[in-house]
PDB file of C-alpha atoms in Angstrom:
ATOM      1  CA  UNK A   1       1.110   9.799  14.642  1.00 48.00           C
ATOM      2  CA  UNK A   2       2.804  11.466  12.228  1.00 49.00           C
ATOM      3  CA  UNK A   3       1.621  13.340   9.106  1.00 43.00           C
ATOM      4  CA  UNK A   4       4.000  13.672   6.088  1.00 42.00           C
ATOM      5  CA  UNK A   5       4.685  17.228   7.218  1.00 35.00           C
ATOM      6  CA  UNK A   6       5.357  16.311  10.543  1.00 33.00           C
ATOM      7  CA  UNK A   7       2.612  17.145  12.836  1.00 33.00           C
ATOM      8  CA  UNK A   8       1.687  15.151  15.462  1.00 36.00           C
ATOM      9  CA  UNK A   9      -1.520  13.493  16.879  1.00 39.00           C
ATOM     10  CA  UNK A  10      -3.173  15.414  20.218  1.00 35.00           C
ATOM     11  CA  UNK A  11      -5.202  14.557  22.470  1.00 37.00           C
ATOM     12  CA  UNK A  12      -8.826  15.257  21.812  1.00 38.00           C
ATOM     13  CA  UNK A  13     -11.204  17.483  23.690  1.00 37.00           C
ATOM     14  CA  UNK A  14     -12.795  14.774  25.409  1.00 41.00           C
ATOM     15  CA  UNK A  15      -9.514  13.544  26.511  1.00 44.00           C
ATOM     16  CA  UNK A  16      -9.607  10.490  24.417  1.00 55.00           C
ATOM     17  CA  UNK A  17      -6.548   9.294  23.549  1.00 69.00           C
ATOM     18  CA  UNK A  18      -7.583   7.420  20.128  1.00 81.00           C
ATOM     19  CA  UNK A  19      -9.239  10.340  18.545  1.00 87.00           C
ATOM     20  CA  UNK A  20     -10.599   9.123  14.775  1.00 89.00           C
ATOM     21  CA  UNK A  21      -7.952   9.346  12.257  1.00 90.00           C
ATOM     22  CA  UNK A  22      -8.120  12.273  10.038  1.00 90.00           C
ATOM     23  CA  UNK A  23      -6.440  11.821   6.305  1.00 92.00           C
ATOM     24  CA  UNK A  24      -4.860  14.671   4.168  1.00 93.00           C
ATOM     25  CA  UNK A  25      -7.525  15.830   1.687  1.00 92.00           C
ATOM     26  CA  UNK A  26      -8.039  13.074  -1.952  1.00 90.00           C
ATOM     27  CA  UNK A  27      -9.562  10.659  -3.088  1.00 90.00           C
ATOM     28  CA  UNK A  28      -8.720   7.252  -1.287  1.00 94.00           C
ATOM     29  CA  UNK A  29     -11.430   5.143  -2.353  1.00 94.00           C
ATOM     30  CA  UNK A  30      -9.759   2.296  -3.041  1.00 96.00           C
ATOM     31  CA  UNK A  31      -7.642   0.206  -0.215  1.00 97.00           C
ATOM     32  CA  UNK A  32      -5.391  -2.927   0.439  1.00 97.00           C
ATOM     33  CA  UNK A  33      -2.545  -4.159   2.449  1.00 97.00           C
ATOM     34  CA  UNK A  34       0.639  -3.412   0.734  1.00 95.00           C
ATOM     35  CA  UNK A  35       2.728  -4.800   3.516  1.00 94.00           C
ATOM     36  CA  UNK A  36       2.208  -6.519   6.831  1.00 95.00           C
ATOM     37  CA  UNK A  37       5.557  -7.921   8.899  1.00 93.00           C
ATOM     38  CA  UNK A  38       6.591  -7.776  12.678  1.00 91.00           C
ATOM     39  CA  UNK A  39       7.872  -4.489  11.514  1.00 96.00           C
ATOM     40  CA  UNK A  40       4.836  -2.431   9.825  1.00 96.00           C
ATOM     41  CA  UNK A  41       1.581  -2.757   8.440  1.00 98.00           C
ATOM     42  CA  UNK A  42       1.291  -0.534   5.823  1.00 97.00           C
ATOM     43  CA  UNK A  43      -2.204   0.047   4.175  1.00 98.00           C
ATOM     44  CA  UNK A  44      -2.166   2.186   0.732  1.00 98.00           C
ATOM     45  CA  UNK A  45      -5.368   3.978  -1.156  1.00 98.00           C
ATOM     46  CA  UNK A  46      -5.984   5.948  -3.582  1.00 96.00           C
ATOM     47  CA  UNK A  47      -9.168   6.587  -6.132  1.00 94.00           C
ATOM     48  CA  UNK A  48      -7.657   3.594  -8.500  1.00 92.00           C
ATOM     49  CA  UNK A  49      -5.032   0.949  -7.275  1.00 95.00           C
ATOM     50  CA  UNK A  50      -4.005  -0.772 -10.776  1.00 94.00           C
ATOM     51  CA  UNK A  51      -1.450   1.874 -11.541  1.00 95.00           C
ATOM     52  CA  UNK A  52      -0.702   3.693  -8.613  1.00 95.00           C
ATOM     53  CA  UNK A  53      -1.753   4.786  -4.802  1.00 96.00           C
ATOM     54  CA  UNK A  54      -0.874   8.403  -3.775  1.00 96.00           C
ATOM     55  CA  UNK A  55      -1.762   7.836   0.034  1.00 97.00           C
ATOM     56  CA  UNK A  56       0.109   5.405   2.698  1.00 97.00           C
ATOM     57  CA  UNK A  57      -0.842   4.644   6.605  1.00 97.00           C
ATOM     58  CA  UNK A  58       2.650   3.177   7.594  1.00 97.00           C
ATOM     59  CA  UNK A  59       1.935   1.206  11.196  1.00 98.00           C
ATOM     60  CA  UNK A  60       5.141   0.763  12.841  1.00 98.00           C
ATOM     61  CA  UNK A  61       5.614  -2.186  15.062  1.00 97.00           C
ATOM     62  CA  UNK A  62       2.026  -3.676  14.704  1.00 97.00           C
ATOM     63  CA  UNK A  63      -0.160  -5.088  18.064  1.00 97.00           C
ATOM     64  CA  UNK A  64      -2.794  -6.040  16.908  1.00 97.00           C
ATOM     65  CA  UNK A  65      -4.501  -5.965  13.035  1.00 97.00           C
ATOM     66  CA  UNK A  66      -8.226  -6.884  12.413  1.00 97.00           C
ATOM     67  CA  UNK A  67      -9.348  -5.665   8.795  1.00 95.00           C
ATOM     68  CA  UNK A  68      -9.783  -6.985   4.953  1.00 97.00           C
ATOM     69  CA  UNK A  69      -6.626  -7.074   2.624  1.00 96.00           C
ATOM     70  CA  UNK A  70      -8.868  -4.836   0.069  1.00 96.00           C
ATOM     71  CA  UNK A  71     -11.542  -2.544   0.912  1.00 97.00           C
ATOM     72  CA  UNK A  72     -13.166   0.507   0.023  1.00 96.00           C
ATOM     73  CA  UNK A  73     -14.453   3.934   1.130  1.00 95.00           C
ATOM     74  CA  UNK A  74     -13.656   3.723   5.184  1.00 96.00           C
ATOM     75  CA  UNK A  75     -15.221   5.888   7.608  1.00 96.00           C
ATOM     76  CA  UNK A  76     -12.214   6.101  10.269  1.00 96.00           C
ATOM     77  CA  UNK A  77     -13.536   6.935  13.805  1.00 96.00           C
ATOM     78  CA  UNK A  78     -12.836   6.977  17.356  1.00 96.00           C
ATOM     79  CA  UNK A  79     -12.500   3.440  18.806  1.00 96.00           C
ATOM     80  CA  UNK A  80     -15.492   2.706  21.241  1.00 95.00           C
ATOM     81  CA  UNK A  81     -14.539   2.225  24.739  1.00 94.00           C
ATOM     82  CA  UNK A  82     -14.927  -1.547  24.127  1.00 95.00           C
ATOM     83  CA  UNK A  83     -12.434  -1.602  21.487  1.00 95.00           C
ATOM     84  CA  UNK A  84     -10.129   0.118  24.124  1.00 95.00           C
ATOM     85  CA  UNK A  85     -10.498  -1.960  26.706  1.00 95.00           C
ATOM     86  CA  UNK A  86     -10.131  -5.413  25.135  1.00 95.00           C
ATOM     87  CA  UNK A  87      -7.565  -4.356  22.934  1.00 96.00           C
ATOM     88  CA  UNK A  88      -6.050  -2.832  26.046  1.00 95.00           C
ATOM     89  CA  UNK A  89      -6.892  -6.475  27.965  1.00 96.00           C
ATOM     90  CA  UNK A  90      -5.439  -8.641  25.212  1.00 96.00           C
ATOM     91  CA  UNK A  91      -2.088  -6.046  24.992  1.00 96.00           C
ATOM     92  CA  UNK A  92      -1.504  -5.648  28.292  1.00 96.00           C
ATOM     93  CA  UNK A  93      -1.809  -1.923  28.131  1.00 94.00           C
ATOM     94  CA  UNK A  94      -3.144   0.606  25.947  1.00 93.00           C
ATOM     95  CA  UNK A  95      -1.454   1.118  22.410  1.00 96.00           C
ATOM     96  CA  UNK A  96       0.174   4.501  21.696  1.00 95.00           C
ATOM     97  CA  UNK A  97      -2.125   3.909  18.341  1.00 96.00           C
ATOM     98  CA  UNK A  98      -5.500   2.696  17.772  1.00 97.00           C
ATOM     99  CA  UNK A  99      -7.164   3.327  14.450  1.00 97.00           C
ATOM    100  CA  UNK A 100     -10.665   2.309  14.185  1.00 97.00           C
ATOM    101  CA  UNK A 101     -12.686   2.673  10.829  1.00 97.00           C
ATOM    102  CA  UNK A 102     -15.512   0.578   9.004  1.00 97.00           C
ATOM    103  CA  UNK A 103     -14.948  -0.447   5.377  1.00 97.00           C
ATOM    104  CA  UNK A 104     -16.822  -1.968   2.799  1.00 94.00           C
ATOM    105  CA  UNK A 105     -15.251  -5.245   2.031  1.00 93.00           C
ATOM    106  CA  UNK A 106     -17.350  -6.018  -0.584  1.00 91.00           C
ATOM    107  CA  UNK A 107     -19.999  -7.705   1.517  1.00 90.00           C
ATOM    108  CA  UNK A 108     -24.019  -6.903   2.929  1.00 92.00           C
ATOM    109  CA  UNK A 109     -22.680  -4.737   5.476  1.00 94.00           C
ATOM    110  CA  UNK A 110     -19.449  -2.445   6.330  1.00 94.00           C
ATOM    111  CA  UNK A 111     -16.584  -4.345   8.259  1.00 96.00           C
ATOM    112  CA  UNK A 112     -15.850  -3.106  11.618  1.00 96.00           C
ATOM    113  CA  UNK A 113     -11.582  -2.864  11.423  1.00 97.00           C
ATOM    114  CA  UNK A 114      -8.641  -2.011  14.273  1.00 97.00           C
ATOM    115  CA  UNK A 115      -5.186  -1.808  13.648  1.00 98.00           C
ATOM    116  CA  UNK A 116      -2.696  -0.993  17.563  1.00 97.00           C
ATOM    117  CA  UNK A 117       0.651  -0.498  16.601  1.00 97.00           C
ATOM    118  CA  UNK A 118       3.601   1.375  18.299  1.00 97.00           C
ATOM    119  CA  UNK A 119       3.395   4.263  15.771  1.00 97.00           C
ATOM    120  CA  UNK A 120       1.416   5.707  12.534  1.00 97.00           C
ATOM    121  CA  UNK A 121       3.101   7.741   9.396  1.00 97.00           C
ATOM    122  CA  UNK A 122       1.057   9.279   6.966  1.00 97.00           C
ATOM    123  CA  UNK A 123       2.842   9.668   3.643  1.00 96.00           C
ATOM    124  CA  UNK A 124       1.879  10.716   0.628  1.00 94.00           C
ATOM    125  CA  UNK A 125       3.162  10.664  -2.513  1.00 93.00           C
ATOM    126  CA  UNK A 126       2.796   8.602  -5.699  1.00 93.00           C
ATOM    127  CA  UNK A 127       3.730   4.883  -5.430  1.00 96.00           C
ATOM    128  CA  UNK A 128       3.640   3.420  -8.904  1.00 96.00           C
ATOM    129  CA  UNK A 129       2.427  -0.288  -8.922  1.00 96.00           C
ATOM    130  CA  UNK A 130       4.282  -1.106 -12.552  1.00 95.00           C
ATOM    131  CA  UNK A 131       7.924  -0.137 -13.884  1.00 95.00           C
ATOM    132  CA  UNK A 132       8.375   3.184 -15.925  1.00 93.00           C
ATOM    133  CA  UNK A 133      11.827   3.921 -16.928  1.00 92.00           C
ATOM    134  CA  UNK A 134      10.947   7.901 -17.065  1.00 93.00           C
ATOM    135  CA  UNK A 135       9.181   8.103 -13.595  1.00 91.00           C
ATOM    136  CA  UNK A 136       9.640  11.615 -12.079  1.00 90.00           C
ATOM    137  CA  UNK A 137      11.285  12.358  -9.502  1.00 86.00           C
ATOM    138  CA  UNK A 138      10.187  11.731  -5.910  1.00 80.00           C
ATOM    139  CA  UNK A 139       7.810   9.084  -7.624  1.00 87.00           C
ATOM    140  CA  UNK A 140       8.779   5.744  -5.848  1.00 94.00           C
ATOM    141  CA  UNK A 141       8.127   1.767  -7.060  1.00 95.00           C
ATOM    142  CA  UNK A 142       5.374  -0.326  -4.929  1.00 94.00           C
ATOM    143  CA  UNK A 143       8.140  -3.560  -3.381  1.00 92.00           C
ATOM    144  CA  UNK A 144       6.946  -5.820  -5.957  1.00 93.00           C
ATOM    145  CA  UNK A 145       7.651  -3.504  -8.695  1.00 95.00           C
ATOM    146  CA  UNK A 146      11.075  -4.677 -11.011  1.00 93.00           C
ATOM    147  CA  UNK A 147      12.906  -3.125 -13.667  1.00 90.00           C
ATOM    148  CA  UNK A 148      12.622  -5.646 -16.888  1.00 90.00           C
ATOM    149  CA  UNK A 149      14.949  -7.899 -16.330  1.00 86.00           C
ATOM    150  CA  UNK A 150      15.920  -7.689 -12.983  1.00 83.00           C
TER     151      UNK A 150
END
């Protein structure tokens, strides 16, 4: 796992090797899928999503994906041992990345959500969802976003 910054995931003192994810300090309140391909699955957040997200998990190479397109206020944790060992079962062998979290989806009750993949970035920055001709620099354009015209 990789942080914008470059550090990389360790092993936990318990010696599991799915700790809980741990996100850069901000508000990422809100959540949705901003892109899911054989490639990556790439969830974005941030404390409002109709202008812009500031926060990105970038999956590379997705396994396996069980969670809402939109959801708010996750609690990321460790995967329980069950988790591991049928995502492990179903894979064929354990994922180098397992992030586990419950969400609320909107429903009674939080959604329980998994996401294997091969790798994890966490980038931040901010991703503007709508075209502005003066956006500063290192700002970048969600995919859909267009200049007028184009």
């Amino acid at each position: 796992m990789n942080v914008s910054g470059g550090t990389e995931a360790k092993v936990d003192d318990a010696g599991q090797p799915h700790p809980a994810l741990a996100l850069p300090e901000g508000t990422w309140w809100d959540w949705d899928v901003l892109a899911w391909d054989a490639g990556r699955f790439l969830l974005a957040a941030g404390h409002d999503l109709s202008y812009h997200h500031g926060l990105e998990l970038v999956f590379t190479a997705p396994l396996f994906v069980s969670c809402p397109a939109a959801f708010h206020d996750p609690v990321f944790r460790a995967p329980t041992p069950e988790e591991v060992a049928t995502i492990t079962r179903r894979l064929g062998g354990r994922p180098p990345v397992l992030a586990a979290f419950e969400a609320d989806a909107g429903g009674s009750e939080a959604v329980a959500c998994l996401v294997a993949a091969e790798r994890l970035d966490i980038v931040r920055g901010t991703v503007l969802r709508y075209w502005r001709e003066d956006a500063a620099p290192g700002q970048r354009f969600a995919p859909w976003v267009r200049p007028p015209g184009e």
